[in-house]
Amino acid sequence: MAAEQKFTPRTWPESPEQATLEGKNKFLGFWFFLGGETVLFASLFATYLALKDSVPSDTHAKATDLFELPLVFLMTMLLLTSSLTSVFAMYHMKNYNFKKMQQWLFITVALGLAFLGCEIYEFNHYYHEYEHKFTSSAFGSAFYTLVGFHGGHVVFGLSWIIALMVRNAKRGLDLYNAPKFYLASLYWHFIDVVWVFIFTVVYLMGMVG
Amino acid sequence: MANLHPNSGDPKVTYEYRRKKHAEEMRMQVVTFTMMIFFTVIAFAAVGAGFSKWFIVPFVLLLAVVQVIFQLYYFMHMSHKGHEAPQLFMYSGMLVAFLTILTFVTIIWW
């Protein structure tokens, strides 16, 4: 099937993301990348666990002083819900409903931005209220590297989805962009996978000392 | 009714069969999502309730692992056919991830 061919919901193939050779290659390459990302985040988690609460003096805030559950809970709900809305978007992609897919992607982006706003508030709060900085302790460096790197992934994921939405707004769905939307949604789910471990290992385990 | 088989090649039957399958899958996704929310609430509640550290840490880690399995197999469709290579990549990634974390937490044990 040619990438530029026009489709209707009836002629749209079952797995549009893998209907072309390019789509198949992207699918394989992207999962390989996600395997690598797993290792990358593992090294950051390992560093964080080894350096947690390593502060030069008692005047520095530790994990139990810093974290507040309500904000982390809100952030978790925002990201988890955005994961579901991107599943909805891919459901409409598979049914060849471009408009509904764009709508759900828009909601996904909105939720992602809300998450990002919470994270900016959180870092700002730690910096000004607790003097918890990237350079203030090994704990600070490890914390901001891990959580900040995840936040960086959120920024990249949002830019990616927005770019796809704008770039394809007039084109509609075809086999050229279906793999692109599909992979962006996989990336967005992976960001949520990492966040599940961040809220568990950093925040929940940080609260119990 | 032989020609109503999903692989009959009749575009109308295939189409309706697929729409139905997608809708069923969507319901599964919503159930998955509800369970993930439920696990998250339990994990936060366990910490908020102030149980012993020796109970909370393994408990919330277990909930996180279950949530991630849901996310990978349902939201990221790893339960579908044709995901052998993704499984190989993710499981090798997880193995290296496990070894890395094991190394770093044991090196500071004493």
Coordinates of C-alpha atoms in Angstrom, one line a residue:
Chain A
M1 CA 0.0 0.0 0.0
A2 CA 1.4 3.4 -1.0
A3 CA 1.9 6.0 1.7
E4 CA 0.0 8.7 -0.1
Q5 CA -3.0 6.6 -1.0
K6 CA -6.4 8.0 0.1
F7 CA -8.5 5.9 2.4
T8 CA -12.0 5.6 3.8
P9 CA -12.9 4.0 7.2
R10 CA -13.7 0.8 5.3
T11 CA -10.5 0.5 3.3
W12 CA -8.2 1.6 6.2
P13 CA -6.0 -1.3 7.1
E14 CA -6.1 -3.1 10.4
S15 CA -2.6 -2.1 11.7
P16 CA -2.1 1.2 9.8
E17 CA 1.1 1.9 11.8
Q18 CA 2.7 -1.2 10.3
A19 CA 1.1 -1.3 6.9
T20 CA 4.1 0.1 5.0
L21 CA 7.8 -1.0 5.2
E22 CA 8.7 2.4 6.7
G23 CA 6.0 1.9 9.3
K24 CA 7.4 -1.5 10.2
N25 CA 10.9 -0.3 10.5
K26 CA 9.9 2.7 12.6
F27 CA 7.9 0.4 14.9
L28 CA 10.9 -1.9 15.4
G29 CA 13.4 1.0 15.8
F30 CA 11.2 2.8 18.3
W31 CA 10.8 -0.2 20.6
F32 CA 14.6 -0.7 20.5
F33 CA 14.9 3.0 21.5
L34 CA 12.5 2.4 24.4
G35 CA 14.6 -0.5 25.6
G36 CA 17.6 1.8 25.6
E37 CA 15.6 4.5 27.5
T38 CA 14.8 1.9 30.1
V39 CA 18.5 1.4 30.7
L40 CA 19.1 5.1 30.7
F41 CA 16.4 5.8 33.3
A42 CA 17.6 2.8 35.4
S43 CA 21.1 4.4 35.7
L44 CA 19.5 7.7 36.9
F45 CA 17.3 5.8 39.4
A46 CA 20.3 3.8 40.6
T47 CA 22.3 7.1 41.1
Y48 CA 19.3 8.6 42.9
L49 CA 18.9 5.6 45.2
A50 CA 22.7 5.6 46.0
L51 CA 22.8 9.4 46.8
K52 CA 19.4 9.9 48.4
D53 CA 19.6 12.1 51.5
S54 CA 23.4 12.5 51.0
V55 CA 23.6 16.1 52.2
P56 CA 26.7 17.9 53.6
S57 CA 25.0 19.1 56.9
D58 CA 21.8 18.9 58.9
T59 CA 20.7 22.3 57.7
H60 CA 19.9 20.8 54.3
A61 CA 16.4 19.4 53.7
K62 CA 16.1 15.7 53.2
A63 CA 13.4 13.7 51.3
T64 CA 11.0 13.5 54.2
D65 CA 11.2 17.3 54.7
L66 CA 10.6 18.1 51.0
F67 CA 7.9 16.0 49.5
E68 CA 4.2 16.6 49.8
L69 CA 1.8 13.9 48.8
P70 CA -1.2 15.9 47.5
L71 CA 0.8 17.6 44.7
V72 CA 2.5 14.4 43.7
F73 CA -0.9 12.7 43.7
L74 CA -2.4 15.4 41.4
M75 CA 0.6 15.1 39.0
T76 CA 0.2 11.3 38.9
M77 CA -3.5 11.6 38.1
L78 CA -2.8 14.2 35.3
L79 CA -0.2 12.0 33.7
L80 CA -2.2 8.8 34.1
T81 CA -5.3 10.4 32.6
S82 CA -3.3 11.8 29.7
S83 CA -2.1 8.2 29.0
L84 CA -5.7 7.1 28.7
T85 CA -6.6 10.1 26.4
S86 CA -3.8 9.2 24.1
V87 CA -5.2 5.6 24.0
F88 CA -8.5 7.1 22.9
A89 CA -6.7 9.1 20.2
M90 CA -5.1 5.8 18.9
Y91 CA -8.5 4.1 19.0
H92 CA -9.9 6.8 16.6
M93 CA -6.7 6.6 14.5
K94 CA -7.4 2.9 14.0
N95 CA -11.0 3.7 13.0
Y96 CA -9.8 6.4 10.6
N97 CA -11.5 9.2 12.5
F98 CA -8.9 12.0 12.1
K99 CA -11.0 14.7 13.8
K100 CA -11.6 12.8 17.0
M101 CA -8.0 11.7 17.1
Q102 CA -6.9 15.3 16.9
Q103 CA -9.4 16.2 19.7
W104 CA -8.1 13.5 22.0
L105 CA -4.5 14.4 21.3
F106 CA -5.3 18.0 22.1
I107 CA -6.7 16.9 25.5
T108 CA -3.5 14.8 26.0
V109 CA -1.4 17.9 25.4
A110 CA -3.5 20.0 27.8
L111 CA -3.1 17.4 30.6
G112 CA 0.7 17.1 29.8
L113 CA 1.0 20.9 30.1
A114 CA -0.8 20.9 33.4
F115 CA 1.6 18.2 34.7
L116 CA 4.5 20.4 33.5
G117 CA 3.1 23.4 35.3
C118 CA 2.9 21.4 38.6
E119 CA 6.5 20.3 38.2
I120 CA 7.7 23.8 37.6
Y121 CA 5.9 25.0 40.7
E122 CA 7.3 22.1 42.6
F123 CA 11.0 22.7 41.7
N124 CA 10.5 26.4 42.3
H125 CA 9.0 25.7 45.7
Y126 CA 12.0 23.4 46.7
Y127 CA 14.5 26.0 45.5
H128 CA 13.1 29.0 47.3
E129 CA 11.6 27.4 50.4
Y130 CA 14.1 24.7 51.2
E131 CA 17.3 25.9 49.3
H132 CA 17.2 22.5 47.7
K133 CA 19.3 23.1 44.5
F134 CA 21.0 21.2 41.8
T135 CA 24.4 22.3 43.3
S136 CA 23.5 22.2 47.0
S137 CA 24.1 18.5 47.6
A138 CA 24.6 15.1 46.0
F139 CA 21.0 14.5 46.9
G140 CA 19.9 17.6 45.1
S141 CA 22.0 16.7 41.9
A142 CA 20.6 13.2 41.8
F143 CA 17.0 14.3 42.4
Y144 CA 17.0 17.1 39.8
T145 CA 18.8 14.9 37.2
L146 CA 16.3 12.1 37.6
V147 CA 13.0 14.0 37.9
G148 CA 14.2 16.8 35.6
F149 CA 15.2 14.3 32.9
H150 CA 11.7 12.9 33.1
G151 CA 10.3 16.5 32.9
G152 CA 12.5 17.0 29.8
H153 CA 10.9 13.9 28.2
V154 CA 7.5 15.4 28.9
V155 CA 8.6 18.6 27.2
F156 CA 9.9 16.7 24.2
G157 CA 6.8 14.5 24.0
L158 CA 4.5 17.5 24.1
S159 CA 6.5 19.3 21.4
W160 CA 6.4 16.1 19.3
I161 CA 2.6 15.6 19.5
I162 CA 1.9 19.3 18.9
A163 CA 4.3 19.3 15.9
L164 CA 2.4 16.3 14.5
M165 CA -1.0 17.8 15.1
V166 CA -0.1 21.1 13.4
R167 CA 1.9 19.5 10.6
N168 CA -0.9 17.1 9.6
A169 CA -3.9 19.3 10.4
K170 CA -4.8 19.7 6.7
R171 CA -3.4 16.4 5.4
G172 CA -5.7 14.1 7.4
L173 CA -4.7 10.5 8.1
D174 CA -2.7 8.3 5.7
L175 CA -0.2 5.6 5.9
Y176 CA 2.6 8.1 5.9
N177 CA 1.6 9.8 9.2
A178 CA -0.2 6.9 11.0
P179 CA 3.1 5.4 12.2
K180 CA 4.2 8.9 13.4
F181 CA 1.1 9.4 15.5
Y182 CA 1.3 5.8 16.8
L183 CA 5.0 6.2 17.9
A184 CA 4.3 9.5 19.6
S185 CA 1.6 7.9 21.6
L186 CA 4.0 5.0 22.5
Y187 CA 6.5 7.6 23.7
W188 CA 3.8 9.3 25.8
H189 CA 2.9 6.0 27.5
F190 CA 6.6 5.3 28.2
I191 CA 6.8 8.7 29.9
D192 CA 4.0 7.5 32.2
V193 CA 5.8 4.2 32.8
V194 CA 8.8 6.1 34.1
W195 CA 6.6 8.4 36.2
V196 CA 5.0 5.4 37.9
F197 CA 8.5 4.5 39.2
I198 CA 9.3 8.1 40.0
F199 CA 6.2 8.6 42.2
T200 CA 6.8 5.2 43.8
V201 CA 10.6 5.2 44.3
V202 CA 11.3 8.9 44.8
Y203 CA 8.1 10.3 46.4
L204 CA 6.3 7.4 48.2
M205 CA 9.5 5.7 49.3
G206 CA 11.0 9.1 50.1
M207 CA 8.1 9.9 52.5
V208 CA 8.7 6.8 54.6
G209 CA 12.5 7.5 55.0
Chain B
M1 CA -22.9 -18.0 7.1
A2 CA -19.5 -19.3 5.9
N3 CA -18.8 -16.0 4.3
L4 CA -19.2 -14.1 7.6
H5 CA -15.9 -15.4 8.8
P6 CA -13.7 -12.4 9.7
N7 CA -11.0 -13.4 7.2
S8 CA -13.5 -13.9 4.4
G9 CA -12.2 -10.9 2.6
D10 CA -15.7 -9.4 2.4
P11 CA -14.9 -5.8 3.2
K12 CA -18.2 -5.1 4.9
V13 CA -18.0 -8.0 7.3
T14 CA -14.3 -7.4 8.0
Y15 CA -15.1 -3.7 8.6
E16 CA -17.9 -4.4 11.1
Y17 CA -15.9 -7.1 12.8
R18 CA -13.0 -4.8 13.2
R19 CA -15.1 -1.9 14.6
K20 CA -16.5 -4.3 17.1
K21 CA -13.1 -5.6 18.1
H22 CA -11.8 -2.0 18.5
A23 CA -14.7 -1.1 20.7
E24 CA -14.2 -4.2 22.8
E25 CA -10.5 -3.4 23.2
M26 CA -11.5 0.2 24.2
R27 CA -13.6 -1.2 27.0
M28 CA -10.6 -3.2 28.2
Q29 CA -8.5 -0.1 28.2
V30 CA -11.0 1.8 30.4
V31 CA -11.1 -1.2 32.8
T32 CA -7.2 -1.1 32.8
F33 CA -7.3 2.6 33.5
T34 CA -9.7 2.2 36.4
M35 CA -7.5 -0.4 38.0
M36 CA -4.4 1.7 37.5
I37 CA -6.1 4.6 39.3
F38 CA -7.2 2.2 42.0
F39 CA -3.6 0.9 42.5
T40 CA -2.3 4.5 42.6
V41 CA -4.8 5.5 45.3
I42 CA -4.0 2.4 47.4
A43 CA -0.2 3.2 47.1
F44 CA -0.7 6.8 48.2
A45 CA -3.2 5.7 51.0
A46 CA -0.7 3.2 52.3
V47 CA 2.0 5.9 52.7
G48 CA -0.6 8.4 54.1
A49 CA -1.8 5.9 56.7
G50 CA 1.7 5.6 58.1
F51 CA 2.3 1.9 58.0
S52 CA 5.7 0.4 58.8
K53 CA 8.5 1.1 56.3
W54 CA 9.1 -2.6 55.9
F55 CA 5.5 -3.1 54.7
I56 CA 5.2 0.0 52.6
V57 CA 8.3 -0.2 50.4
P58 CA 7.7 -3.7 49.0
F59 CA 4.0 -3.0 48.8
V60 CA 4.2 0.2 46.7
L61 CA 7.0 -1.4 44.5
L62 CA 4.7 -4.3 43.8
L63 CA 1.8 -2.0 42.9
A64 CA 4.2 0.0 40.6
V65 CA 5.3 -3.2 38.8
V66 CA 1.7 -4.3 38.2
Q67 CA 0.8 -0.8 36.9
V68 CA 3.7 -0.9 34.5
I69 CA 2.7 -4.3 33.2
F70 CA -0.8 -2.9 32.5
Q71 CA 0.6 0.1 30.8
L72 CA 3.0 -2.0 28.6
Y73 CA 0.6 -4.8 27.7
Y74 CA -2.7 -2.9 27.3
F75 CA -1.9 0.8 26.7
M76 CA 1.2 0.1 24.6
H77 CA -0.4 -3.0 23.0
M78 CA 2.4 -5.4 23.8
S79 CA -0.3 -8.1 24.3
H80 CA -1.0 -7.9 20.6
K81 CA 0.4 -10.3 18.0
G82 CA 3.7 -9.2 16.3
H83 CA 5.3 -7.8 19.5
E84 CA 8.1 -10.4 19.9
A85 CA 10.8 -8.0 19.1
P86 CA 9.5 -5.3 21.4
Q87 CA 9.3 -7.9 24.2
L88 CA 13.0 -8.9 23.5
F89 CA 14.1 -5.2 23.6
M90 CA 12.1 -4.3 26.7
Y91 CA 13.0 -7.4 28.7
S92 CA 16.7 -7.0 27.9
G93 CA 16.4 -3.4 28.9
M94 CA 14.7 -4.4 32.1
L95 CA 17.4 -7.0 32.9
V96 CA 20.2 -4.4 32.5
A97 CA 18.1 -1.9 34.5
F98 CA 17.7 -4.4 37.3
L99 CA 21.5 -5.2 37.4
T100 CA 22.3 -1.5 37.4
I101 CA 20.0 -0.7 40.3
L102 CA 21.1 -3.8 42.2
T103 CA 24.8 -2.8 41.8
F104 CA 24.2 0.8 43.0
V105 CA 22.1 -0.1 46.0
T106 CA 24.4 -2.9 47.2
I107 CA 27.5 -0.7 46.8
I108 CA 26.2 1.7 49.5
W109 CA 24.8 -1.1 51.7
W110 CA 27.4 -0.7 54.5

